[in-house]
Amino acid sequence: MRKAIATIFLVLLTLCMLAGCEREYTPDPAVREFLNNGMTAEKAYERIATASYTEVRTLSDKQDAVKGTFRSEVYLDKSNADDLKLTIRSVYEGECIEEENITEMHATLVKSEGEYLYTVEKMPVGSDKPTVTTETMKAEDAQNLLATIIYTDNEVYDEGLYYGDLFMLRIFRFPAESFYVDAENGLCVFDEGMLIKEYYDMEDVQLYQTTKINDLGLLVYNKERYVATKSDYVLTSETTPTYTYL
């Protein structure tokens, strides 16, 4: 089960594209217009001054008994291009403890005496003393590290908080009613349920998802609920980012 917990959220976007019927749908014109505004991951990243998000995952059974939790808090600050900052704090409990057997991880990127230091502290299961690693980074590497929080171009879709390209792909893979434009709040919303077949030891999984992006293509809300159809597992994930802009 740990393998499913550790990877299901990382491969979700690919699965969603595959889970949709191979048939090509005609998108809602309002949705297509919203997405066809020239948004790109690079443009979104350039506009950001600060970004933060909290992600909470919960593993339970179908009677709502919690078996494990994961919480991650991320904050990046690129308002001063010569003084980048990043902090990540993640806490794992119960069956959400992954294969590294880490209960807590804290990472920081700071500039000190003209160079960037990236420090990672990991607390192993059963220990009261973390393992600590620190590496020196060039400015370019520090910039790339912050950029990966927003996007990673892997020629399939851009991972991270930028969802614009993914939405443009999805509008042709899901019925038009799976998307709508929330004009009052300036958002595009994907709201759908789908079946993922034979997913690791969870077997068939019913996924219910609501995802909202702004006109830069940046994620502003995501909620996912995975219900195993042949076993007693339920996973939920909720992510709420906030941004300030340059």
PDB file of C-alpha atoms in Angstrom:
ATOM      1  CA  MET A   1       0.000   0.000   0.000  1.00  0.00           C
ATOM      2  CA  ARG A   2       2.877   2.383   0.686  1.00  0.00           C
ATOM      3  CA  LYS A   3       3.854   2.375  -2.967  1.00  0.00           C
ATOM      4  CA  ALA A   4       0.360   3.473  -3.953  1.00  0.00           C
ATOM      5  CA  ILE A   5       0.324   6.225  -1.323  1.00  0.00           C
ATOM      6  CA  ALA A   6       3.736   7.500  -2.350  1.00  0.00           C
ATOM      7  CA  THR A   7       3.066   7.572  -6.081  1.00  0.00           C
ATOM      8  CA  ILE A   8      -0.641   7.999  -6.674  1.00  0.00           C
ATOM      9  CA  PHE A   9      -0.528  11.764  -6.301  1.00  0.00           C
ATOM     10  CA  LEU A  10       2.592  12.115  -8.449  1.00  0.00           C
ATOM     11  CA  VAL A  11       1.084  10.317 -11.428  1.00  0.00           C
ATOM     12  CA  LEU A  12      -2.465  11.607 -11.020  1.00  0.00           C
ATOM     13  CA  LEU A  13      -2.353  14.038 -13.902  1.00  0.00           C
ATOM     14  CA  THR A  14      -1.167  11.435 -16.385  1.00  0.00           C
ATOM     15  CA  LEU A  15      -3.770   8.975 -15.121  1.00  0.00           C
ATOM     16  CA  CYS A  16      -6.512  11.548 -15.485  1.00  0.00           C
ATOM     17  CA  MET A  17      -5.636  12.064 -19.096  1.00  0.00           C
ATOM     18  CA  LEU A  18      -5.571   8.327 -19.682  1.00  0.00           C
ATOM     19  CA  ALA A  19      -8.691   7.681 -17.615  1.00  0.00           C
ATOM     20  CA  GLY A  20     -10.776   9.859 -19.869  1.00  0.00           C
ATOM     21  CA  CYS A  21     -12.235   8.100 -22.870  1.00  0.00           C
ATOM     22  CA  GLU A  22      -9.963   8.200 -25.945  1.00  0.00           C
ATOM     23  CA  ARG A  23     -12.788   9.881 -27.787  1.00  0.00           C
ATOM     24  CA  GLU A  24     -12.128  13.571 -28.500  1.00  0.00           C
ATOM     25  CA  TYR A  25     -14.744  15.976 -27.153  1.00  0.00           C
ATOM     26  CA  THR A  26     -15.706  19.470 -28.232  1.00  0.00           C
ATOM     27  CA  PRO A  27     -14.889  21.915 -25.403  1.00  0.00           C
ATOM     28  CA  ASP A  28     -17.196  24.606 -24.075  1.00  0.00           C
ATOM     29  CA  PRO A  29     -16.262  27.783 -26.030  1.00  0.00           C
ATOM     30  CA  ALA A  30     -16.074  29.818 -22.811  1.00  0.00           C
ATOM     31  CA  VAL A  31     -13.623  27.339 -21.295  1.00  0.00           C
ATOM     32  CA  ARG A  32     -11.514  27.224 -24.433  1.00  0.00           C
ATOM     33  CA  GLU A  33     -11.403  31.019 -24.575  1.00  0.00           C
ATOM     34  CA  PHE A  34     -10.359  31.192 -20.910  1.00  0.00           C
ATOM     35  CA  LEU A  35      -7.436  28.832 -21.540  1.00  0.00           C
ATOM     36  CA  ASN A  36      -6.429  30.329 -24.893  1.00  0.00           C
ATOM     37  CA  ASN A  37      -5.113  33.560 -23.406  1.00  0.00           C
ATOM     38  CA  GLY A  38      -1.418  32.880 -24.023  1.00  0.00           C
ATOM     39  CA  MET A  39      -0.798  31.334 -20.586  1.00  0.00           C
ATOM     40  CA  THR A  40       2.456  29.405 -20.183  1.00  0.00           C
ATOM     41  CA  ALA A  41       4.330  28.005 -17.217  1.00  0.00           C
ATOM     42  CA  GLU A  42       7.203  30.400 -17.794  1.00  0.00           C
ATOM     43  CA  LYS A  43       4.904  33.445 -17.843  1.00  0.00           C
ATOM     44  CA  ALA A  44       3.156  32.297 -14.667  1.00  0.00           C
ATOM     45  CA  TYR A  45       6.473  31.794 -12.890  1.00  0.00           C
ATOM     46  CA  GLU A  46       7.719  35.233 -13.906  1.00  0.00           C
ATOM     47  CA  ARG A  47       4.607  36.889 -12.453  1.00  0.00           C
ATOM     48  CA  ILE A  48       4.939  35.260  -9.037  1.00  0.00           C
ATOM     49  CA  ALA A  49       6.493  37.169  -6.151  1.00  0.00           C
ATOM     50  CA  THR A  50       5.613  34.604  -3.466  1.00  0.00           C
ATOM     51  CA  ALA A  51       3.767  31.309  -3.531  1.00  0.00           C
ATOM     52  CA  SER A  52       2.698  29.032  -0.728  1.00  0.00           C
ATOM     53  CA  TYR A  53       0.534  25.987  -0.386  1.00  0.00           C
ATOM     54  CA  THR A  54      -0.566  23.420   2.136  1.00  0.00           C
ATOM     55  CA  GLU A  55      -1.315  19.874   1.021  1.00  0.00           C
ATOM     56  CA  VAL A  56      -3.075  17.438   3.348  1.00  0.00           C
ATOM     57  CA  ARG A  57      -3.514  13.753   2.502  1.00  0.00           C
ATOM     58  CA  THR A  58      -5.493  11.290   4.574  1.00  0.00           C
ATOM     59  CA  LEU A  59      -5.644   7.518   4.261  1.00  0.00           C
ATOM     60  CA  SER A  60      -8.673   5.894   5.861  1.00  0.00           C
ATOM     61  CA  ASP A  61     -11.012   2.958   5.541  1.00  0.00           C
ATOM     62  CA  LYS A  62     -14.580   3.266   4.296  1.00  0.00           C
ATOM     63  CA  GLN A  63     -15.813   3.675   7.864  1.00  0.00           C
ATOM     64  CA  ASP A  64     -13.671   6.875   8.102  1.00  0.00           C
ATOM     65  CA  ALA A  65     -11.138   5.383  10.521  1.00  0.00           C
ATOM     66  CA  VAL A  66      -7.901   7.252   9.795  1.00  0.00           C
ATOM     67  CA  LYS A  67      -4.891   5.040   9.054  1.00  0.00           C
ATOM     68  CA  GLY A  68      -2.377   7.689   8.102  1.00  0.00           C
ATOM     69  CA  THR A  69      -1.869  11.352   7.286  1.00  0.00           C
ATOM     70  CA  PHE A  70       0.570  13.516   5.370  1.00  0.00           C
ATOM     71  CA  ARG A  71       0.863  17.289   5.613  1.00  0.00           C
ATOM     72  CA  SER A  72       3.209  19.472   3.598  1.00  0.00           C
ATOM     73  CA  GLU A  73       3.645  23.227   3.844  1.00  0.00           C
ATOM     74  CA  VAL A  74       5.653  24.976   1.127  1.00  0.00           C
ATOM     75  CA  TYR A  75       6.645  28.632   0.812  1.00  0.00           C
ATOM     76  CA  LEU A  76       8.796  30.284  -1.834  1.00  0.00           C
ATOM     77  CA  ASP A  77       9.811  33.914  -2.162  1.00  0.00           C
ATOM     78  CA  LYS A  78      11.318  35.254  -5.391  1.00  0.00           C
ATOM     79  CA  SER A  79      10.286  38.870  -4.913  1.00  0.00           C
ATOM     80  CA  ASN A  80      14.009  39.723  -4.796  1.00  0.00           C
ATOM     81  CA  ALA A  81      15.762  37.861  -7.601  1.00  0.00           C
ATOM     82  CA  ASP A  82      19.066  38.180  -5.738  1.00  0.00           C
ATOM     83  CA  ASP A  83      17.731  36.742  -2.479  1.00  0.00           C
ATOM     84  CA  LEU A  84      15.587  33.685  -3.161  1.00  0.00           C
ATOM     85  CA  LYS A  85      13.978  31.772  -0.308  1.00  0.00           C
ATOM     86  CA  LEU A  86      12.273  28.390   0.002  1.00  0.00           C
ATOM     87  CA  THR A  87      10.963  26.404   2.962  1.00  0.00           C
ATOM     88  CA  ILE A  88       9.308  22.987   2.920  1.00  0.00           C
ATOM     89  CA  ARG A  89       7.981  21.153   5.966  1.00  0.00           C
ATOM     90  CA  SER A  90       6.388  17.720   5.642  1.00  0.00           C
ATOM     91  CA  VAL A  91       5.007  15.449   8.344  1.00  0.00           C
ATOM     92  CA  TYR A  92       4.124  11.769   7.817  1.00  0.00           C
ATOM     93  CA  GLU A  93       2.047   9.661  10.194  1.00  0.00           C
ATOM     94  CA  GLY A  94       0.768   6.075  10.257  1.00  0.00           C
ATOM     95  CA  GLU A  95       0.498   4.302   6.918  1.00  0.00           C
ATOM     96  CA  CYS A  96       1.466   7.477   5.072  1.00  0.00           C
ATOM     97  CA  ILE A  97       5.055   7.003   6.251  1.00  0.00           C
ATOM     98  CA  GLU A  98       6.857   6.170   3.040  1.00  0.00           C
ATOM     99  CA  GLU A  99       9.658   3.756   2.230  1.00  0.00           C
ATOM    100  CA  GLU A 100      12.378   6.047   3.636  1.00  0.00           C
ATOM    101  CA  ASN A 101      10.734   5.666   7.083  1.00  0.00           C
ATOM    102  CA  ILE A 102      10.804   9.415   7.649  1.00  0.00           C
ATOM    103  CA  THR A 103       8.278  11.019   9.996  1.00  0.00           C
ATOM    104  CA  GLU A 104       9.232  14.621   9.317  1.00  0.00           C
ATOM    105  CA  MET A 105      11.250  16.557   6.728  1.00  0.00           C
ATOM    106  CA  HIS A 106      12.254  20.210   6.833  1.00  0.00           C
ATOM    107  CA  ALA A 107      14.112  21.856   3.930  1.00  0.00           C
ATOM    108  CA  THR A 108      15.294  25.447   3.601  1.00  0.00           C
ATOM    109  CA  LEU A 109      16.999  27.465   0.898  1.00  0.00           C
ATOM    110  CA  VAL A 110      18.665  30.673   2.094  1.00  0.00           C
ATOM    111  CA  LYS A 111      21.372  32.993   0.857  1.00  0.00           C
ATOM    112  CA  SER A 112      24.311  33.400   3.212  1.00  0.00           C
ATOM    113  CA  GLU A 113      27.473  35.388   2.549  1.00  0.00           C
ATOM    114  CA  GLY A 114      26.769  35.544  -1.169  1.00  0.00           C
ATOM    115  CA  GLU A 115      25.957  31.885  -1.778  1.00  0.00           C
ATOM    116  CA  TYR A 116      22.862  29.714  -1.471  1.00  0.00           C
ATOM    117  CA  LEU A 117      22.656  26.956   1.105  1.00  0.00           C
ATOM    118  CA  TYR A 118      20.073  24.188   0.771  1.00  0.00           C
ATOM    119  CA  THR A 119      19.611  22.299   4.032  1.00  0.00           C
ATOM    120  CA  VAL A 120      17.445  19.203   4.493  1.00  0.00           C
ATOM    121  CA  GLU A 121      16.628  17.719   7.887  1.00  0.00           C
ATOM    122  CA  LYS A 122      14.951  14.307   8.071  1.00  0.00           C
ATOM    123  CA  MET A 123      13.621  12.660  11.228  1.00  0.00           C
ATOM    124  CA  PRO A 124      13.708   8.842  10.972  1.00  0.00           C
ATOM    125  CA  VAL A 125      11.090   6.654  12.624  1.00  0.00           C
ATOM    126  CA  GLY A 126      11.941   6.035  16.280  1.00  0.00           C
ATOM    127  CA  SER A 127      14.665   8.706  16.427  1.00  0.00           C
ATOM    128  CA  ASP A 128      14.769  12.028  18.239  1.00  0.00           C
ATOM    129  CA  LYS A 129      17.735  13.315  16.220  1.00  0.00           C
ATOM    130  CA  PRO A 130      17.384  14.315  12.557  1.00  0.00           C
ATOM    131  CA  THR A 131      19.839  13.573   9.783  1.00  0.00           C
ATOM    132  CA  VAL A 132      21.018  16.853   8.258  1.00  0.00           C
ATOM    133  CA  THR A 133      22.542  17.533   4.849  1.00  0.00           C
ATOM    134  CA  THR A 134      23.588  20.911   3.465  1.00  0.00           C
ATOM    135  CA  GLU A 135      24.726  21.706  -0.039  1.00  0.00           C
ATOM    136  CA  THR A 136      25.947  24.895  -1.644  1.00  0.00           C
ATOM    137  CA  MET A 137      24.059  26.022  -4.734  1.00  0.00           C
ATOM    138  CA  LYS A 138      24.838  28.417  -7.522  1.00  0.00           C
ATOM    139  CA  ALA A 139      22.243  31.130  -8.149  1.00  0.00           C
ATOM    140  CA  GLU A 140      21.077  29.366 -11.319  1.00  0.00           C
ATOM    141  CA  ASP A 141      20.493  26.111  -9.443  1.00  0.00           C
ATOM    142  CA  ALA A 142      18.580  27.940  -6.715  1.00  0.00           C
ATOM    143  CA  GLN A 143      16.365  29.554  -9.363  1.00  0.00           C
ATOM    144  CA  ASN A 144      15.742  26.159 -10.955  1.00  0.00           C
ATOM    145  CA  LEU A 145      14.832  24.673  -7.572  1.00  0.00           C
ATOM    146  CA  LEU A 146      12.161  27.323  -7.002  1.00  0.00           C
ATOM    147  CA  ALA A 147      10.884  26.922 -10.551  1.00  0.00           C
ATOM    148  CA  THR A 148      10.222  23.209  -9.999  1.00  0.00           C
ATOM    149  CA  ILE A 149       7.607  24.135  -7.391  1.00  0.00           C
ATOM    150  CA  ILE A 150       5.674  25.827 -10.217  1.00  0.00           C
ATOM    151  CA  TYR A 151       6.519  23.653 -13.220  1.00  0.00           C
ATOM    152  CA  THR A 152       8.791  20.965 -14.612  1.00  0.00           C
ATOM    153  CA  ASP A 153       8.718  20.584 -18.369  1.00  0.00           C
ATOM    154  CA  ASN A 154       8.832  16.848 -19.046  1.00  0.00           C
ATOM    155  CA  GLU A 155       7.334  17.036 -22.563  1.00  0.00           C
ATOM    156  CA  VAL A 156       4.045  15.533 -21.378  1.00  0.00           C
ATOM    157  CA  TYR A 157       2.681  18.240 -19.091  1.00  0.00           C
ATOM    158  CA  ASP A 158       4.203  20.757 -16.716  1.00  0.00           C
ATOM    159  CA  GLU A 159       4.203  19.354 -13.183  1.00  0.00           C
ATOM    160  CA  GLY A 160       3.838  21.649 -10.205  1.00  0.00           C
ATOM    161  CA  LEU A 161       1.397  24.456  -9.407  1.00  0.00           C
ATOM    162  CA  TYR A 162       1.021  25.373 -13.089  1.00  0.00           C
ATOM    163  CA  TYR A 163      -1.920  23.426 -14.553  1.00  0.00           C
ATOM    164  CA  GLY A 164      -2.655  25.441 -17.688  1.00  0.00           C
ATOM    165  CA  ASP A 165      -1.233  22.991 -20.229  1.00  0.00           C
ATOM    166  CA  LEU A 166      -2.907  20.066 -18.499  1.00  0.00           C
ATOM    167  CA  PHE A 167      -6.304  21.763 -18.640  1.00  0.00           C
ATOM    168  CA  MET A 168      -5.849  22.462 -22.350  1.00  0.00           C
ATOM    169  CA  LEU A 169      -5.236  18.746 -22.907  1.00  0.00           C
ATOM    170  CA  ARG A 170      -8.109  17.658 -20.686  1.00  0.00           C
ATOM    171  CA  ILE A 171     -10.796  19.741 -22.395  1.00  0.00           C
ATOM    172  CA  PHE A 172     -10.526  17.429 -25.400  1.00  0.00           C
ATOM    173  CA  ARG A 173     -10.460  14.235 -23.291  1.00  0.00           C
ATOM    174  CA  PHE A 174     -13.480  14.835 -21.042  1.00  0.00           C
ATOM    175  CA  PRO A 175     -17.064  15.909 -21.780  1.00  0.00           C
ATOM    176  CA  ALA A 176     -17.654  19.653 -21.947  1.00  0.00           C
ATOM    177  CA  GLU A 177     -19.724  19.544 -18.749  1.00  0.00           C
ATOM    178  CA  SER A 178     -16.591  18.458 -16.817  1.00  0.00           C
ATOM    179  CA  PHE A 179     -15.364  22.070 -17.058  1.00  0.00           C
ATOM    180  CA  TYR A 180     -16.847  25.475 -16.429  1.00  0.00           C
ATOM    181  CA  VAL A 181     -15.705  29.071 -16.089  1.00  0.00           C
ATOM    182  CA  ASP A 182     -16.307  30.774 -12.753  1.00  0.00           C
ATOM    183  CA  ALA A 183     -16.399  34.287 -14.181  1.00  0.00           C
ATOM    184  CA  GLU A 184     -17.054  35.984 -10.840  1.00  0.00           C
ATOM    185  CA  ASN A 185     -13.803  34.645  -9.366  1.00  0.00           C
ATOM    186  CA  GLY A 186     -11.796  34.486 -12.608  1.00  0.00           C
ATOM    187  CA  LEU A 187     -11.329  30.727 -12.479  1.00  0.00           C
ATOM    188  CA  CYS A 188     -11.616  27.665 -14.690  1.00  0.00           C
ATOM    189  CA  VAL A 189     -12.905  24.586 -12.863  1.00  0.00           C
ATOM    190  CA  PHE A 190     -12.544  20.866 -13.596  1.00  0.00           C
ATOM    191  CA  ASP A 191     -15.119  18.809 -11.656  1.00  0.00           C
ATOM    192  CA  GLU A 192     -15.349  15.120 -12.512  1.00  0.00           C
ATOM    193  CA  GLY A 193     -15.450  11.529 -11.317  1.00  0.00           C
ATOM    194  CA  MET A 194     -13.620   8.752 -13.121  1.00  0.00           C
ATOM    195  CA  LEU A 195     -12.589   5.127 -12.757  1.00  0.00           C
ATOM    196  CA  ILE A 196      -8.881   4.228 -12.717  1.00  0.00           C
ATOM    197  CA  LYS A 197      -8.477   0.545 -13.530  1.00  0.00           C
ATOM    198  CA  GLU A 198      -6.109  -1.796 -11.673  1.00  0.00           C
ATOM    199  CA  TYR A 199      -4.105   0.802  -9.768  1.00  0.00           C
ATOM    200  CA  TYR A 200      -1.417  -1.043  -7.788  1.00  0.00           C
ATOM    201  CA  ASP A 201      -2.732  -2.946  -4.748  1.00  0.00           C
ATOM    202  CA  MET A 202      -5.758  -0.668  -4.508  1.00  0.00           C
ATOM    203  CA  GLU A 203      -7.071  -2.419  -7.635  1.00  0.00           C
ATOM    204  CA  ASP A 204      -9.836  -0.364  -9.279  1.00  0.00           C
ATOM    205  CA  VAL A 205     -10.129   3.173  -7.875  1.00  0.00           C
ATOM    206  CA  GLN A 206     -12.979   5.636  -8.244  1.00  0.00           C
ATOM    207  CA  LEU A 207     -11.561   9.145  -8.289  1.00  0.00           C
ATOM    208  CA  TYR A 208     -13.578  12.290  -7.576  1.00  0.00           C
ATOM    209  CA  GLN A 209     -11.727  15.499  -8.329  1.00  0.00           C
ATOM    210  CA  THR A 210     -12.303  19.245  -8.222  1.00  0.00           C
ATOM    211  CA  THR A 211      -9.489  21.445  -9.552  1.00  0.00           C
ATOM    212  CA  LYS A 212      -9.509  25.215 -10.005  1.00  0.00           C
ATOM    213  CA  ILE A 213      -6.986  27.395 -11.853  1.00  0.00           C
ATOM    214  CA  ASN A 214      -6.705  31.139 -12.419  1.00  0.00           C
ATOM    215  CA  ASP A 215      -6.086  33.027 -15.665  1.00  0.00           C
ATOM    216  CA  LEU A 216      -2.326  32.452 -15.332  1.00  0.00           C
ATOM    217  CA  GLY A 217      -2.941  28.702 -15.299  1.00  0.00           C
ATOM    218  CA  LEU A 218      -1.913  28.476 -11.640  1.00  0.00           C
ATOM    219  CA  LEU A 219      -3.633  26.065  -9.280  1.00  0.00           C
ATOM    220  CA  VAL A 220      -5.774  27.791  -6.656  1.00  0.00           C
ATOM    221  CA  TYR A 221      -7.565  24.717  -5.283  1.00  0.00           C
ATOM    222  CA  ASN A 222      -7.450  20.963  -5.697  1.00  0.00           C
ATOM    223  CA  LYS A 223      -9.369  18.207  -3.938  1.00  0.00           C
ATOM    224  CA  GLU A 224      -9.168  14.520  -4.772  1.00  0.00           C
ATOM    225  CA  ARG A 225     -10.905  11.523  -3.240  1.00  0.00           C
ATOM    226  CA  TYR A 226      -9.851   8.011  -4.238  1.00  0.00           C
ATOM    227  CA  VAL A 227     -12.124   5.139  -3.253  1.00  0.00           C
ATOM    228  CA  ALA A 228     -10.905   1.583  -3.853  1.00  0.00           C
ATOM    229  CA  THR A 229     -13.762  -0.434  -5.323  1.00  0.00           C
ATOM    230  CA  LYS A 230     -12.508  -3.880  -4.252  1.00  0.00           C
ATOM    231  CA  SER A 231     -10.748  -3.143  -0.969  1.00  0.00           C
ATOM    232  CA  ASP A 232     -11.183  -0.992   2.123  1.00  0.00           C
ATOM    233  CA  TYR A 233      -9.063   2.043   1.225  1.00  0.00           C
ATOM    234  CA  VAL A 234      -9.945   5.702   0.804  1.00  0.00           C
ATOM    235  CA  LEU A 235      -7.388   8.406   0.080  1.00  0.00           C
ATOM    236  CA  THR A 236      -8.162  12.109   0.108  1.00  0.00           C
ATOM    237  CA  SER A 237      -5.923  15.017  -0.813  1.00  0.00           C
ATOM    238  CA  GLU A 238      -6.601  18.734  -0.567  1.00  0.00           C
ATOM    239  CA  THR A 239      -4.242  21.489  -1.742  1.00  0.00           C
ATOM    240  CA  THR A 240      -4.807  25.206  -1.269  1.00  0.00           C
ATOM    241  CA  PRO A 241      -2.187  27.577  -2.762  1.00  0.00           C
ATOM    242  CA  THR A 242      -1.936  31.355  -2.398  1.00  0.00           C
ATOM    243  CA  TYR A 243       0.152  33.821  -4.402  1.00  0.00           C
ATOM    244  CA  THR A 244       1.393  37.384  -4.490  1.00  0.00           C
ATOM    245  CA  TYR A 245       2.503  38.868  -7.790  1.00  0.00           C
ATOM    246  CA  LEU A 246       5.223  41.108  -9.147  1.00  0.00           C
TER     247      LEU A 246
END
